[in-house]
Every structure is written in C-alpha cells, then in structure tokens.
PDB file of C-alpha atoms in Angstrom:
ATOM      1  CA  TRP P   1       2.896 -20.025   1.192  1.00  0.00           C
ATOM      2  CA  LEU P   2       5.799 -20.990   3.099  1.00  0.00           C
ATOM      3  CA  THR P   3       8.332 -20.998   0.244  1.00  0.00           C
ATOM      4  CA  ASP P   4      12.233 -20.398   0.504  1.00  0.00           C
ATOM      5  CA  GLU P   5      11.372 -16.869  -0.706  1.00  0.00           C
ATOM      6  CA  CYS P   6       8.880 -16.352   2.067  1.00  0.00           C
ATOM      7  CA  ILE P   7      11.166 -17.359   4.513  1.00  0.00           C
ATOM      8  CA  ALA P   8      13.957 -15.348   3.189  1.00  0.00           C
ATOM      9  CA  ARG P   9      11.514 -12.245   3.343  1.00  0.00           C
ATOM     10  CA  TYR P  10      11.240 -12.972   7.148  1.00  0.00           C
ATOM     11  CA  VAL P  11      14.886 -13.539   7.929  1.00  0.00           C
ATOM     12  CA  ARG P  12      15.737  -9.984   6.423  1.00  0.00           C
ATOM     13  CA  ALA P  13      12.777  -8.231   7.881  1.00  0.00           C
ATOM     14  CA  ARG P  14      14.087  -9.816  11.427  1.00  0.00           C
ATOM     15  CA  LYS P  15      17.838  -8.752  10.580  1.00  0.00           C
ATOM     16  CA  GLY P  16      19.006 -12.772  10.591  1.00  0.00           C
ATOM     17  CA  VAL P  17      17.856 -13.330  14.513  1.00  0.00           C
ATOM     18  CA  TYR P  18      16.520 -16.895  14.437  1.00  0.00           C
ATOM     19  CA  GLU P  19      13.948 -16.432  17.260  1.00  0.00           C
ATOM     20  CA  ASP P  20      12.742 -13.317  15.867  1.00  0.00           C
ATOM     21  CA  THR P  21      12.206 -14.859  12.624  1.00  0.00           C
ATOM     22  CA  ARG P  22      10.817 -17.958  14.199  1.00  0.00           C
ATOM     23  CA  ARG P  23       8.186 -15.988  16.116  1.00  0.00           C
ATOM     24  CA  ALA P  24       7.244 -13.756  13.223  1.00  0.00           C
ATOM     25  CA  LEU P  25       6.840 -16.863  11.157  1.00  0.00           C
ATOM     26  CA  ARG P  26       4.459 -18.509  13.544  1.00  0.00           C
ATOM     27  CA  LYS P  27       2.599 -15.238  14.208  1.00  0.00           C
ATOM     28  CA  THR P  28       1.678 -14.809  10.522  1.00  0.00           C
ATOM     29  CA  ILE P  29       0.750 -18.717   9.939  1.00  0.00           C
ATOM     30  CA  GLU P  30      -1.705 -18.247  12.914  1.00  0.00           C
ATOM     31  CA  TRP P  31      -2.721 -15.002  11.430  1.00  0.00           C
ATOM     32  CA  ARG P  32      -3.381 -16.419   8.114  1.00  0.00           C
ATOM     33  CA  ALA P  33      -5.107 -19.446   9.495  1.00  0.00           C
ATOM     34  CA  GLN P  34      -7.548 -17.248  10.973  1.00  0.00           C
ATOM     35  CA  THR P  35      -7.940 -14.630   8.669  1.00  0.00           C
ATOM     36  CA  ARG P  36      -7.669 -16.794   5.559  1.00  0.00           C
ATOM     37  CA  PRO P  37      -6.693 -13.888   3.016  1.00  0.00           C
ATOM     38  CA  ASP P  38      -6.163 -16.232   0.070  1.00  0.00           C
ATOM     39  CA  ALA P  39      -9.637 -17.387   0.692  1.00  0.00           C
ATOM     40  CA  LEU P  40     -11.469 -13.699   0.973  1.00  0.00           C
ATOM     41  CA  ARG P  41     -14.628 -13.483  -0.999  1.00  0.00           C
ATOM     42  CA  PRO P  42     -15.025 -10.909  -3.683  1.00  0.00           C
ATOM     43  CA  ASP P  43     -18.494 -10.072  -2.867  1.00  0.00           C
ATOM     44  CA  VAL P  44     -17.599  -9.293   0.561  1.00  0.00           C
ATOM     45  CA  VAL P  45     -14.986  -6.589  -0.215  1.00  0.00           C
ATOM     46  CA  GLU P  46     -16.500  -5.195  -3.370  1.00  0.00           C
ATOM     47  CA  ILE P  47     -18.524  -2.318  -1.643  1.00  0.00           C
ATOM     48  CA  GLU P  48     -14.907  -0.943  -0.434  1.00  0.00           C
ATOM     49  CA  ASN P  49     -14.071  -0.524  -4.018  1.00  0.00           C
ATOM     50  CA  LYS P  50     -16.993   1.072  -5.852  1.00  0.00           C
ATOM     51  CA  THR P  51     -15.582   4.397  -5.825  1.00  0.00           C
ATOM     52  CA  GLY P  52     -12.082   3.100  -6.815  1.00  0.00           C
ATOM     53  CA  LYS P  53     -10.247   4.420  -3.588  1.00  0.00           C
ATOM     54  CA  MET P  54      -7.977   1.613  -4.028  1.00  0.00           C
ATOM     55  CA  TYR P  55      -6.978  -0.716  -6.811  1.00  0.00           C
ATOM     56  CA  PHE P  56      -3.970  -2.645  -8.212  1.00  0.00           C
ATOM     57  CA  ASN P  57      -3.389  -1.204 -11.739  1.00  0.00           C
ATOM     58  CA  GLY P  58      -0.170  -1.455 -13.745  1.00  0.00           C
ATOM     59  CA  PHE P  59       3.527  -1.451 -12.873  1.00  0.00           C
ATOM     60  CA  ASP P  60       6.170   0.921 -11.735  1.00  0.00           C
ATOM     61  CA  LYS P  61       9.580   1.204 -13.476  1.00  0.00           C
ATOM     62  CA  PHE P  62      10.949  -1.735 -11.422  1.00  0.00           C
ATOM     63  CA  SER P  63       8.167  -3.954 -12.821  1.00  0.00           C
ATOM     64  CA  ARG P  64       6.637  -4.019  -9.302  1.00  0.00           C
ATOM     65  CA  PRO P  65       2.817  -4.044  -9.239  1.00  0.00           C
ATOM     66  CA  VAL P  66       1.429  -0.768  -8.527  1.00  0.00           C
ATOM     67  CA  ILE P  67      -1.681  -0.157  -5.746  1.00  0.00           C
ATOM     68  CA  TYR P  68      -3.447   3.317  -6.283  1.00  0.00           C
ATOM     69  CA  MET P  69      -4.688   4.931  -3.204  1.00  0.00           C
ATOM     70  CA  TYR P  70      -7.096   8.018  -3.626  1.00  0.00           C
ATOM     71  CA  ASN P  71      -8.170   9.271   0.016  1.00  0.00           C
ATOM     72  CA  HIS P  72     -10.895  11.382  -1.498  1.00  0.00           C
ATOM     73  CA  ARG P  73     -12.941   8.561  -2.733  1.00  0.00           C
ATOM     74  CA  GLN P  74     -13.358   7.270   0.681  1.00  0.00           C
ATOM     75  CA  ASN P  75     -17.049   5.413   0.781  1.00  0.00           C
ATOM     76  CA  THR P  76     -17.154   3.311   3.874  1.00  0.00           C
ATOM     77  CA  LYS P  77     -16.541   3.516   7.804  1.00  0.00           C
ATOM     78  CA  GLU P  78     -16.258  -0.203   8.707  1.00  0.00           C
ATOM     79  CA  PRO P  79     -12.801  -0.440   9.685  1.00  0.00           C
ATOM     80  CA  ASP P  80     -12.778  -4.189   9.485  1.00  0.00           C
ATOM     81  CA  ASN P  81     -13.711  -4.542   6.158  1.00  0.00           C
ATOM     82  CA  GLN P  82     -11.625  -1.808   5.022  1.00  0.00           C
ATOM     83  CA  ILE P  83      -8.714  -3.962   6.502  1.00  0.00           C
ATOM     84  CA  ARG P  84     -10.184  -7.005   4.359  1.00  0.00           C
ATOM     85  CA  TRP P  85      -9.914  -4.988   1.431  1.00  0.00           C
ATOM     86  CA  VAL P  86      -6.519  -3.767   1.908  1.00  0.00           C
ATOM     87  CA  ILE P  87      -5.653  -7.547   2.308  1.00  0.00           C
ATOM     88  CA  TYR P  88      -7.516  -8.551  -0.603  1.00  0.00           C
ATOM     89  CA  THR P  89      -5.905  -6.008  -2.861  1.00  0.00           C
ATOM     90  CA  LEU P  90      -2.332  -7.126  -1.398  1.00  0.00           C
ATOM     91  CA  GLU P  91      -2.911 -10.561  -2.299  1.00  0.00           C
ATOM     92  CA  MET P  92      -4.118  -9.798  -5.942  1.00  0.00           C
ATOM     93  CA  ALA P  93      -0.925  -7.910  -6.448  1.00  0.00           C
ATOM     94  CA  ILE P  94       1.126 -10.503  -5.155  1.00  0.00           C
ATOM     95  CA  ARG P  95      -0.640 -12.937  -7.497  1.00  0.00           C
ATOM     96  CA  ASN P  96       0.250 -10.804 -10.277  1.00  0.00           C
ATOM     97  CA  MET P  97       3.980 -10.005  -9.555  1.00  0.00           C
ATOM     98  CA  PRO P  98       6.345 -11.030 -12.559  1.00  0.00           C
ATOM     99  CA  LYS P  99       8.976 -13.625 -11.889  1.00  0.00           C
ATOM    100  CA  GLY P 100      11.723 -12.191  -9.734  1.00  0.00           C
ATOM    101  CA  VAL P 101       9.557  -9.521  -8.230  1.00  0.00           C
ATOM    102  CA  GLU P 102       8.793  -9.420  -4.485  1.00  0.00           C
ATOM    103  CA  LYS P 103       7.675  -6.232  -3.856  1.00  0.00           C
ATOM    104  CA  VAL P 104       4.594  -3.616  -4.412  1.00  0.00           C
ATOM    105  CA  SER P 105       4.621   0.220  -4.876  1.00  0.00           C
ATOM    106  CA  LEU P 106       2.014   2.321  -3.469  1.00  0.00           C
ATOM    107  CA  ALA P 107       0.748   5.372  -5.567  1.00  0.00           C
ATOM    108  CA  ILE P 108      -1.129   7.644  -3.033  1.00  0.00           C
ATOM    109  CA  ASP P 109      -2.868  10.574  -4.265  1.00  0.00           C
ATOM    110  CA  ALA P 110      -2.985  13.181  -1.179  1.00  0.00           C
ATOM    111  CA  SER P 111      -3.721  16.549  -3.027  1.00  0.00           C
ATOM    112  CA  HIS P 112      -7.573  16.187  -1.909  1.00  0.00           C
ATOM    113  CA  TRP P 113      -6.716  14.810   1.437  1.00  0.00           C
ATOM    114  CA  GLY P 114      -8.673  16.214   4.487  1.00  0.00           C
ATOM    115  CA  PHE P 115      -9.667  14.901   7.988  1.00  0.00           C
ATOM    116  CA  SER P 116     -13.280  14.511   6.717  1.00  0.00           C
ATOM    117  CA  ASN P 117     -12.236  11.841   4.177  1.00  0.00           C
ATOM    118  CA  SER P 118      -9.517  10.015   5.774  1.00  0.00           C
ATOM    119  CA  VAL P 119      -9.560   6.570   7.558  1.00  0.00           C
ATOM    120  CA  SER P 120      -9.273   6.863  11.092  1.00  0.00           C
ATOM    121  CA  ILE P 121      -5.782   6.598  13.055  1.00  0.00           C
ATOM    122  CA  GLY P 122      -6.741   3.144  14.365  1.00  0.00           C
ATOM    123  CA  THR P 123      -7.358   1.843  10.969  1.00  0.00           C
ATOM    124  CA  ALA P 124      -4.329   3.307   9.691  1.00  0.00           C
ATOM    125  CA  LYS P 125      -2.374   1.915  12.436  1.00  0.00           C
ATOM    126  CA  LYS P 126      -3.906  -1.458  11.920  1.00  0.00           C
ATOM    127  CA  PHE P 127      -2.971  -1.160   8.010  1.00  0.00           C
ATOM    128  CA  LEU P 128       0.459  -0.479   8.913  1.00  0.00           C
ATOM    129  CA  ASP P 129       0.768  -3.591  11.540  1.00  0.00           C
ATOM    130  CA  VAL P 130      -0.841  -5.947   9.020  1.00  0.00           C
ATOM    131  CA  LEU P 131       2.038  -4.763   6.438  1.00  0.00           C
ATOM    132  CA  ALA P 132       4.858  -4.961   8.791  1.00  0.00           C
ATOM    133  CA  ASN P 133       3.687  -8.130  10.503  1.00  0.00           C
ATOM    134  CA  HIS P 134       2.418 -10.220   7.867  1.00  0.00           C
ATOM    135  CA  TYR P 135       3.863  -8.980   4.563  1.00  0.00           C
ATOM    136  CA  PRO P 136       7.346  -8.115   5.587  1.00  0.00           C
ATOM    137  CA  GLU P 137       9.724  -6.822   2.709  1.00  0.00           C
ATOM    138  CA  ARG P 138       6.730  -6.525   0.331  1.00  0.00           C
ATOM    139  CA  LEU P 139       6.662  -2.658   0.356  1.00  0.00           C
ATOM    140  CA  GLY P 140       9.053  -1.193  -2.401  1.00  0.00           C
ATOM    141  CA  ARG P 141       8.128   2.075  -2.389  1.00  0.00           C
ATOM    142  CA  ALA P 142       5.048   4.227  -1.081  1.00  0.00           C
ATOM    143  CA  VAL P 143       4.973   7.421  -3.021  1.00  0.00           C
ATOM    144  CA  ILE P 144       2.723  10.225  -1.622  1.00  0.00           C
ATOM    145  CA  PHE P 145       1.629  13.078  -4.393  1.00  0.00           C
ATOM    146  CA  ARG P 146       1.122  16.544  -3.613  1.00  0.00           C
ATOM    147  CA  PRO P 147       0.604  16.299   0.121  1.00  0.00           C
ATOM    148  CA  PRO P 148      -0.978  19.351   1.451  1.00  0.00           C
ATOM    149  CA  LYS P 149       0.743  21.091   4.581  1.00  0.00           C
ATOM    150  CA  PHE P 150      -1.803  19.776   6.957  1.00  0.00           C
ATOM    151  CA  PHE P 151      -1.189  16.294   5.707  1.00  0.00           C
ATOM    152  CA  THR P 152       2.147  16.266   7.871  1.00  0.00           C
ATOM    153  CA  ALA P 153       0.045  16.516  10.962  1.00  0.00           C
ATOM    154  CA  PHE P 154      -1.852  13.455   9.910  1.00  0.00           C
ATOM    155  CA  TYR P 155       1.362  11.807   9.016  1.00  0.00           C
ATOM    156  CA  SER P 156       3.017  13.051  12.292  1.00  0.00           C
ATOM    157  CA  LEU P 157       0.441  11.159  14.414  1.00  0.00           C
ATOM    158  CA  VAL P 158       0.826   7.751  12.320  1.00  0.00           C
ATOM    159  CA  SER P 159       4.519   7.708  11.602  1.00  0.00           C
ATOM    160  CA  PRO P 160       5.457   6.778  15.161  1.00  0.00           C
ATOM    161  CA  PHE P 161       4.034   3.344  14.498  1.00  0.00           C
ATOM    162  CA  ILE P 162       6.149   2.969  11.349  1.00  0.00           C
ATOM    163  CA  ASP P 163       9.098   0.767  11.635  1.00  0.00           C
ATOM    164  CA  PRO P 164      12.519   2.899  10.535  1.00  0.00           C
ATOM    165  CA  VAL P 165      12.926   0.592   7.661  1.00  0.00           C
ATOM    166  CA  THR P 166       9.521   1.233   6.262  1.00  0.00           C
ATOM    167  CA  LYS P 167       9.593   5.001   6.985  1.00  0.00           C
ATOM    168  CA  ALA P 168      12.559   5.136   4.713  1.00  0.00           C
ATOM    169  CA  LYS P 169      10.442   3.562   1.996  1.00  0.00           C
ATOM    170  CA  VAL P 170       7.978   6.693   2.106  1.00  0.00           C
ATOM    171  CA  ALA P 171       8.610   9.234  -0.493  1.00  0.00           C
ATOM    172  CA  PHE P 172       6.878  12.612  -1.465  1.00  0.00           C
ATOM    173  CA  VAL P 173       6.348  14.021  -4.807  1.00  0.00           C
ATOM    174  CA  ASN P 174       5.341  17.431  -5.658  1.00  0.00           C
ATOM    175  CA  PRO P 175       4.854  17.465  -9.788  1.00  0.00           C
ATOM    176  CA  ASP P 176       4.671  21.551  -9.657  1.00  0.00           C
ATOM    177  CA  SER P 177       8.545  21.753  -8.034  1.00  0.00           C
ATOM    178  CA  ALA P 178      11.694  20.471  -9.334  1.00  0.00           C
ATOM    179  CA  ASP P 179      13.145  20.531  -5.834  1.00  0.00           C
ATOM    180  CA  THR P 180      13.688  17.082  -4.685  1.00  0.00           C
ATOM    181  CA  LYS P 181      15.728  17.775  -1.793  1.00  0.00           C
ATOM    182  CA  PRO P 182      14.383  16.653   1.885  1.00  0.00           C
ATOM    183  CA  GLN P 183      12.467  19.451   3.540  1.00  0.00           C
ATOM    184  CA  ALA P 184      13.495  20.329   7.054  1.00  0.00           C
ATOM    185  CA  ASP P 185       9.889  19.052   8.549  1.00  0.00           C
ATOM    186  CA  SER P 186       9.882  15.718   6.734  1.00  0.00           C
ATOM    187  CA  HIS P 187      11.760  12.404   7.875  1.00  0.00           C
ATOM    188  CA  SER P 188      11.174  11.127   4.406  1.00  0.00           C
ATOM    189  CA  ALA P 189      12.761  11.961   0.898  1.00  0.00           C
ATOM    190  CA  TRP P 190      10.945  14.353  -1.826  1.00  0.00           C
ATOM    191  CA  VAL P 191      11.717  12.580  -4.879  1.00  0.00           C
ATOM    192  CA  ALA P 192      10.780  13.095  -8.592  1.00  0.00           C
ATOM    193  CA  ILE P 193       8.302  10.915 -10.593  1.00  0.00           C
ATOM    194  CA  GLU P 194      10.693   9.533 -12.814  1.00  0.00           C
ATOM    195  CA  ASP P 195      12.632   8.179  -9.720  1.00  0.00           C
ATOM    196  CA  CYS P 196       9.850   5.939  -9.140  1.00  0.00           C
ATOM    197  CA  PHE P 197       7.531   5.757 -12.316  1.00  0.00           C
ATOM    198  CA  VAL P 198       7.300   5.636 -16.111  1.00  0.00           C
ATOM    199  CA  ARG P 199       5.119   8.736 -16.848  1.00  0.00           C
ATOM    200  CA  ASP P 200       3.126   7.015 -19.642  1.00  0.00           C
ATOM    201  CA  LYS P 201       2.531   4.101 -17.048  1.00  0.00           C
ATOM    202  CA  LEU P 202       1.333   6.475 -14.377  1.00  0.00           C
ATOM    203  CA  GLU P 203      -2.347   7.468 -14.066  1.00  0.00           C
ATOM    204  CA  VAL P 204      -2.964  11.177 -14.779  1.00  0.00           C
ATOM    205  CA  ASP P 205      -4.884  11.194 -11.502  1.00  0.00           C
ATOM    206  CA  CYS P 206      -1.337  10.854  -9.844  1.00  0.00           C
ATOM    207  CA  TYR P 207       0.232  13.409 -12.293  1.00  0.00           C
ATOM    208  CA  GLY P 208       1.235  10.800 -15.006  1.00  0.00           C
ATOM    209  CA  ASP P 209       0.514  10.423 -18.487  1.00  0.00           C
ATOM    210  CA  TRP P 210      -1.700   7.541 -18.644  1.00  0.00           C
ATOM    211  CA  PRO P 211      -5.293   8.875 -19.243  1.00  0.00           C
ATOM    212  CA  PHE P 212      -6.706   5.722 -17.130  1.00  0.00           C
ATOM    213  CA  ARG P 213     -10.110   6.398 -15.417  1.00  0.00           C
ATOM    214  CA  TYR P 214     -11.449   3.878 -13.259  1.00  0.00           C
ATOM    215  CA  SER P 215     -14.687   2.056 -14.131  1.00  0.00           C
ATOM    216  CA  HIS P 216     -15.871  -0.222 -11.562  1.00  0.00           C
ATOM    217  CA  GLY P 217     -18.053  -2.857 -13.690  1.00  0.00           C
ATOM    218  CA  VAL P 218     -14.827  -3.119 -16.063  1.00  0.00           C
ATOM    219  CA  TYR P 219     -12.329  -3.807 -12.942  1.00  0.00           C
ATOM    220  CA  TRP P 220     -14.404  -5.757 -11.134  1.00  0.00           C
ATOM    221  CA  ASN P 221     -15.222  -8.134 -14.254  1.00  0.00           C
ATOM    222  CA  ALA P 222     -11.507  -8.512 -14.737  1.00  0.00           C
ATOM    223  CA  ILE P 223     -10.485  -9.215 -11.218  1.00  0.00           C
TER     224      ILE P 223
END
C-alpha cells in the first residue's frame, strides 16, 4: 500500500509540509491496521447494496472509475456498516483503475433526494472524514445531478466539514438547462454533463444514454 505514488498523494494533500505529511500517513497506517479495508468481507456489506444505492460501474471521460450514488434507494440505518460499504466500494474502484489513473468520480443522483431517505449528518461527516484523511487526492470530481432546491439546505450543513480543495471538486448538473454559470447561492460550479462524462457511457438514471439497470445478483456475482 505504501508506494511512491501513495506517498506523493499525501505530500500533495498536505501541501508539501513534511510534518503534516508524516502525521497524516501515520494516522492512515494506524487506521488501515485497525479497519483493514483491503480485507472487508463481502457478506458483511452485501446488505448495503441490495437496492443498488451505490456501486462502481464504468469510467468517466478521463478514464476514472465512476461510483454511482442513488440516495432514494437507501435501505439501511446502521451507520458503521454504511461506512464499511463506502470503504469497500472505494477499494474496489481503486483496484480497477487503469494504469496512470489515481482518482475516482462520483455520480450522485439527487433528483429524488429528501430528508426521509438521506443518510444522517453524522454519517455524511464520517464519510467525508474518511475520504479526506485516508483517501487523499483520490477524488477527481463529485457531480450532483438535478439537485432540488431544498438540497442546498442539507449541503449547507455538510459543506463546512469539506476542506476547500475537496469542495472545489463538487459540481452540479441540471440536464434541463444549458446554463452552467455558478449560481448565487452556490459555492460550487454548475457544469454540463459533457464536461465530465461521455453520454453513452453514463447511466440513464444520471441523464446519460447508457440504458443500464442495476441487478443485484448480476453485480454481486461479478464483484
């Protein structure tokens, strides 16, 4: 795990400050020794994906693995296992990165988002903490599709926990509008689908042209 490429990611994430980099690496080594993300058992986390709420499927226009997230398919309430599933999916996407690729993309369908089917603020914060501290420089882009207006309320609660570098990688897409100018109430960019994805390799549920439908039996056997 501790390759030259890994060390370089931590150096970049900590702006080249030696002591900050050393502490961050030590913290992650201790975390990996305790959590053992590379040895998570599929049967432990399978329940989290029976509805297809989050899974790795295909690549974006920069050959980065795409992790799809469909919040309205939420089916569990156990935060620790939800985080284990996030880690499991990240590890799998990383193992399937083409040579020379170090980052993943998140495609997040927010069109059906609501407080009743969302993860808790605590779970969202823990996810962001794991991503920032133990997978630095792994996020290429997080694209949120068709967010409803009240989604900004949830985002405003979570965004203070997002470091500025990560926040700059968050983008919003409204497939119904050609306007990709930043909106006054947003700290992140509004972009076009084509800025991040090839349409025929993007799932129809995220407003692409790929008629993919999640089948748990097929997906689980494949992974």
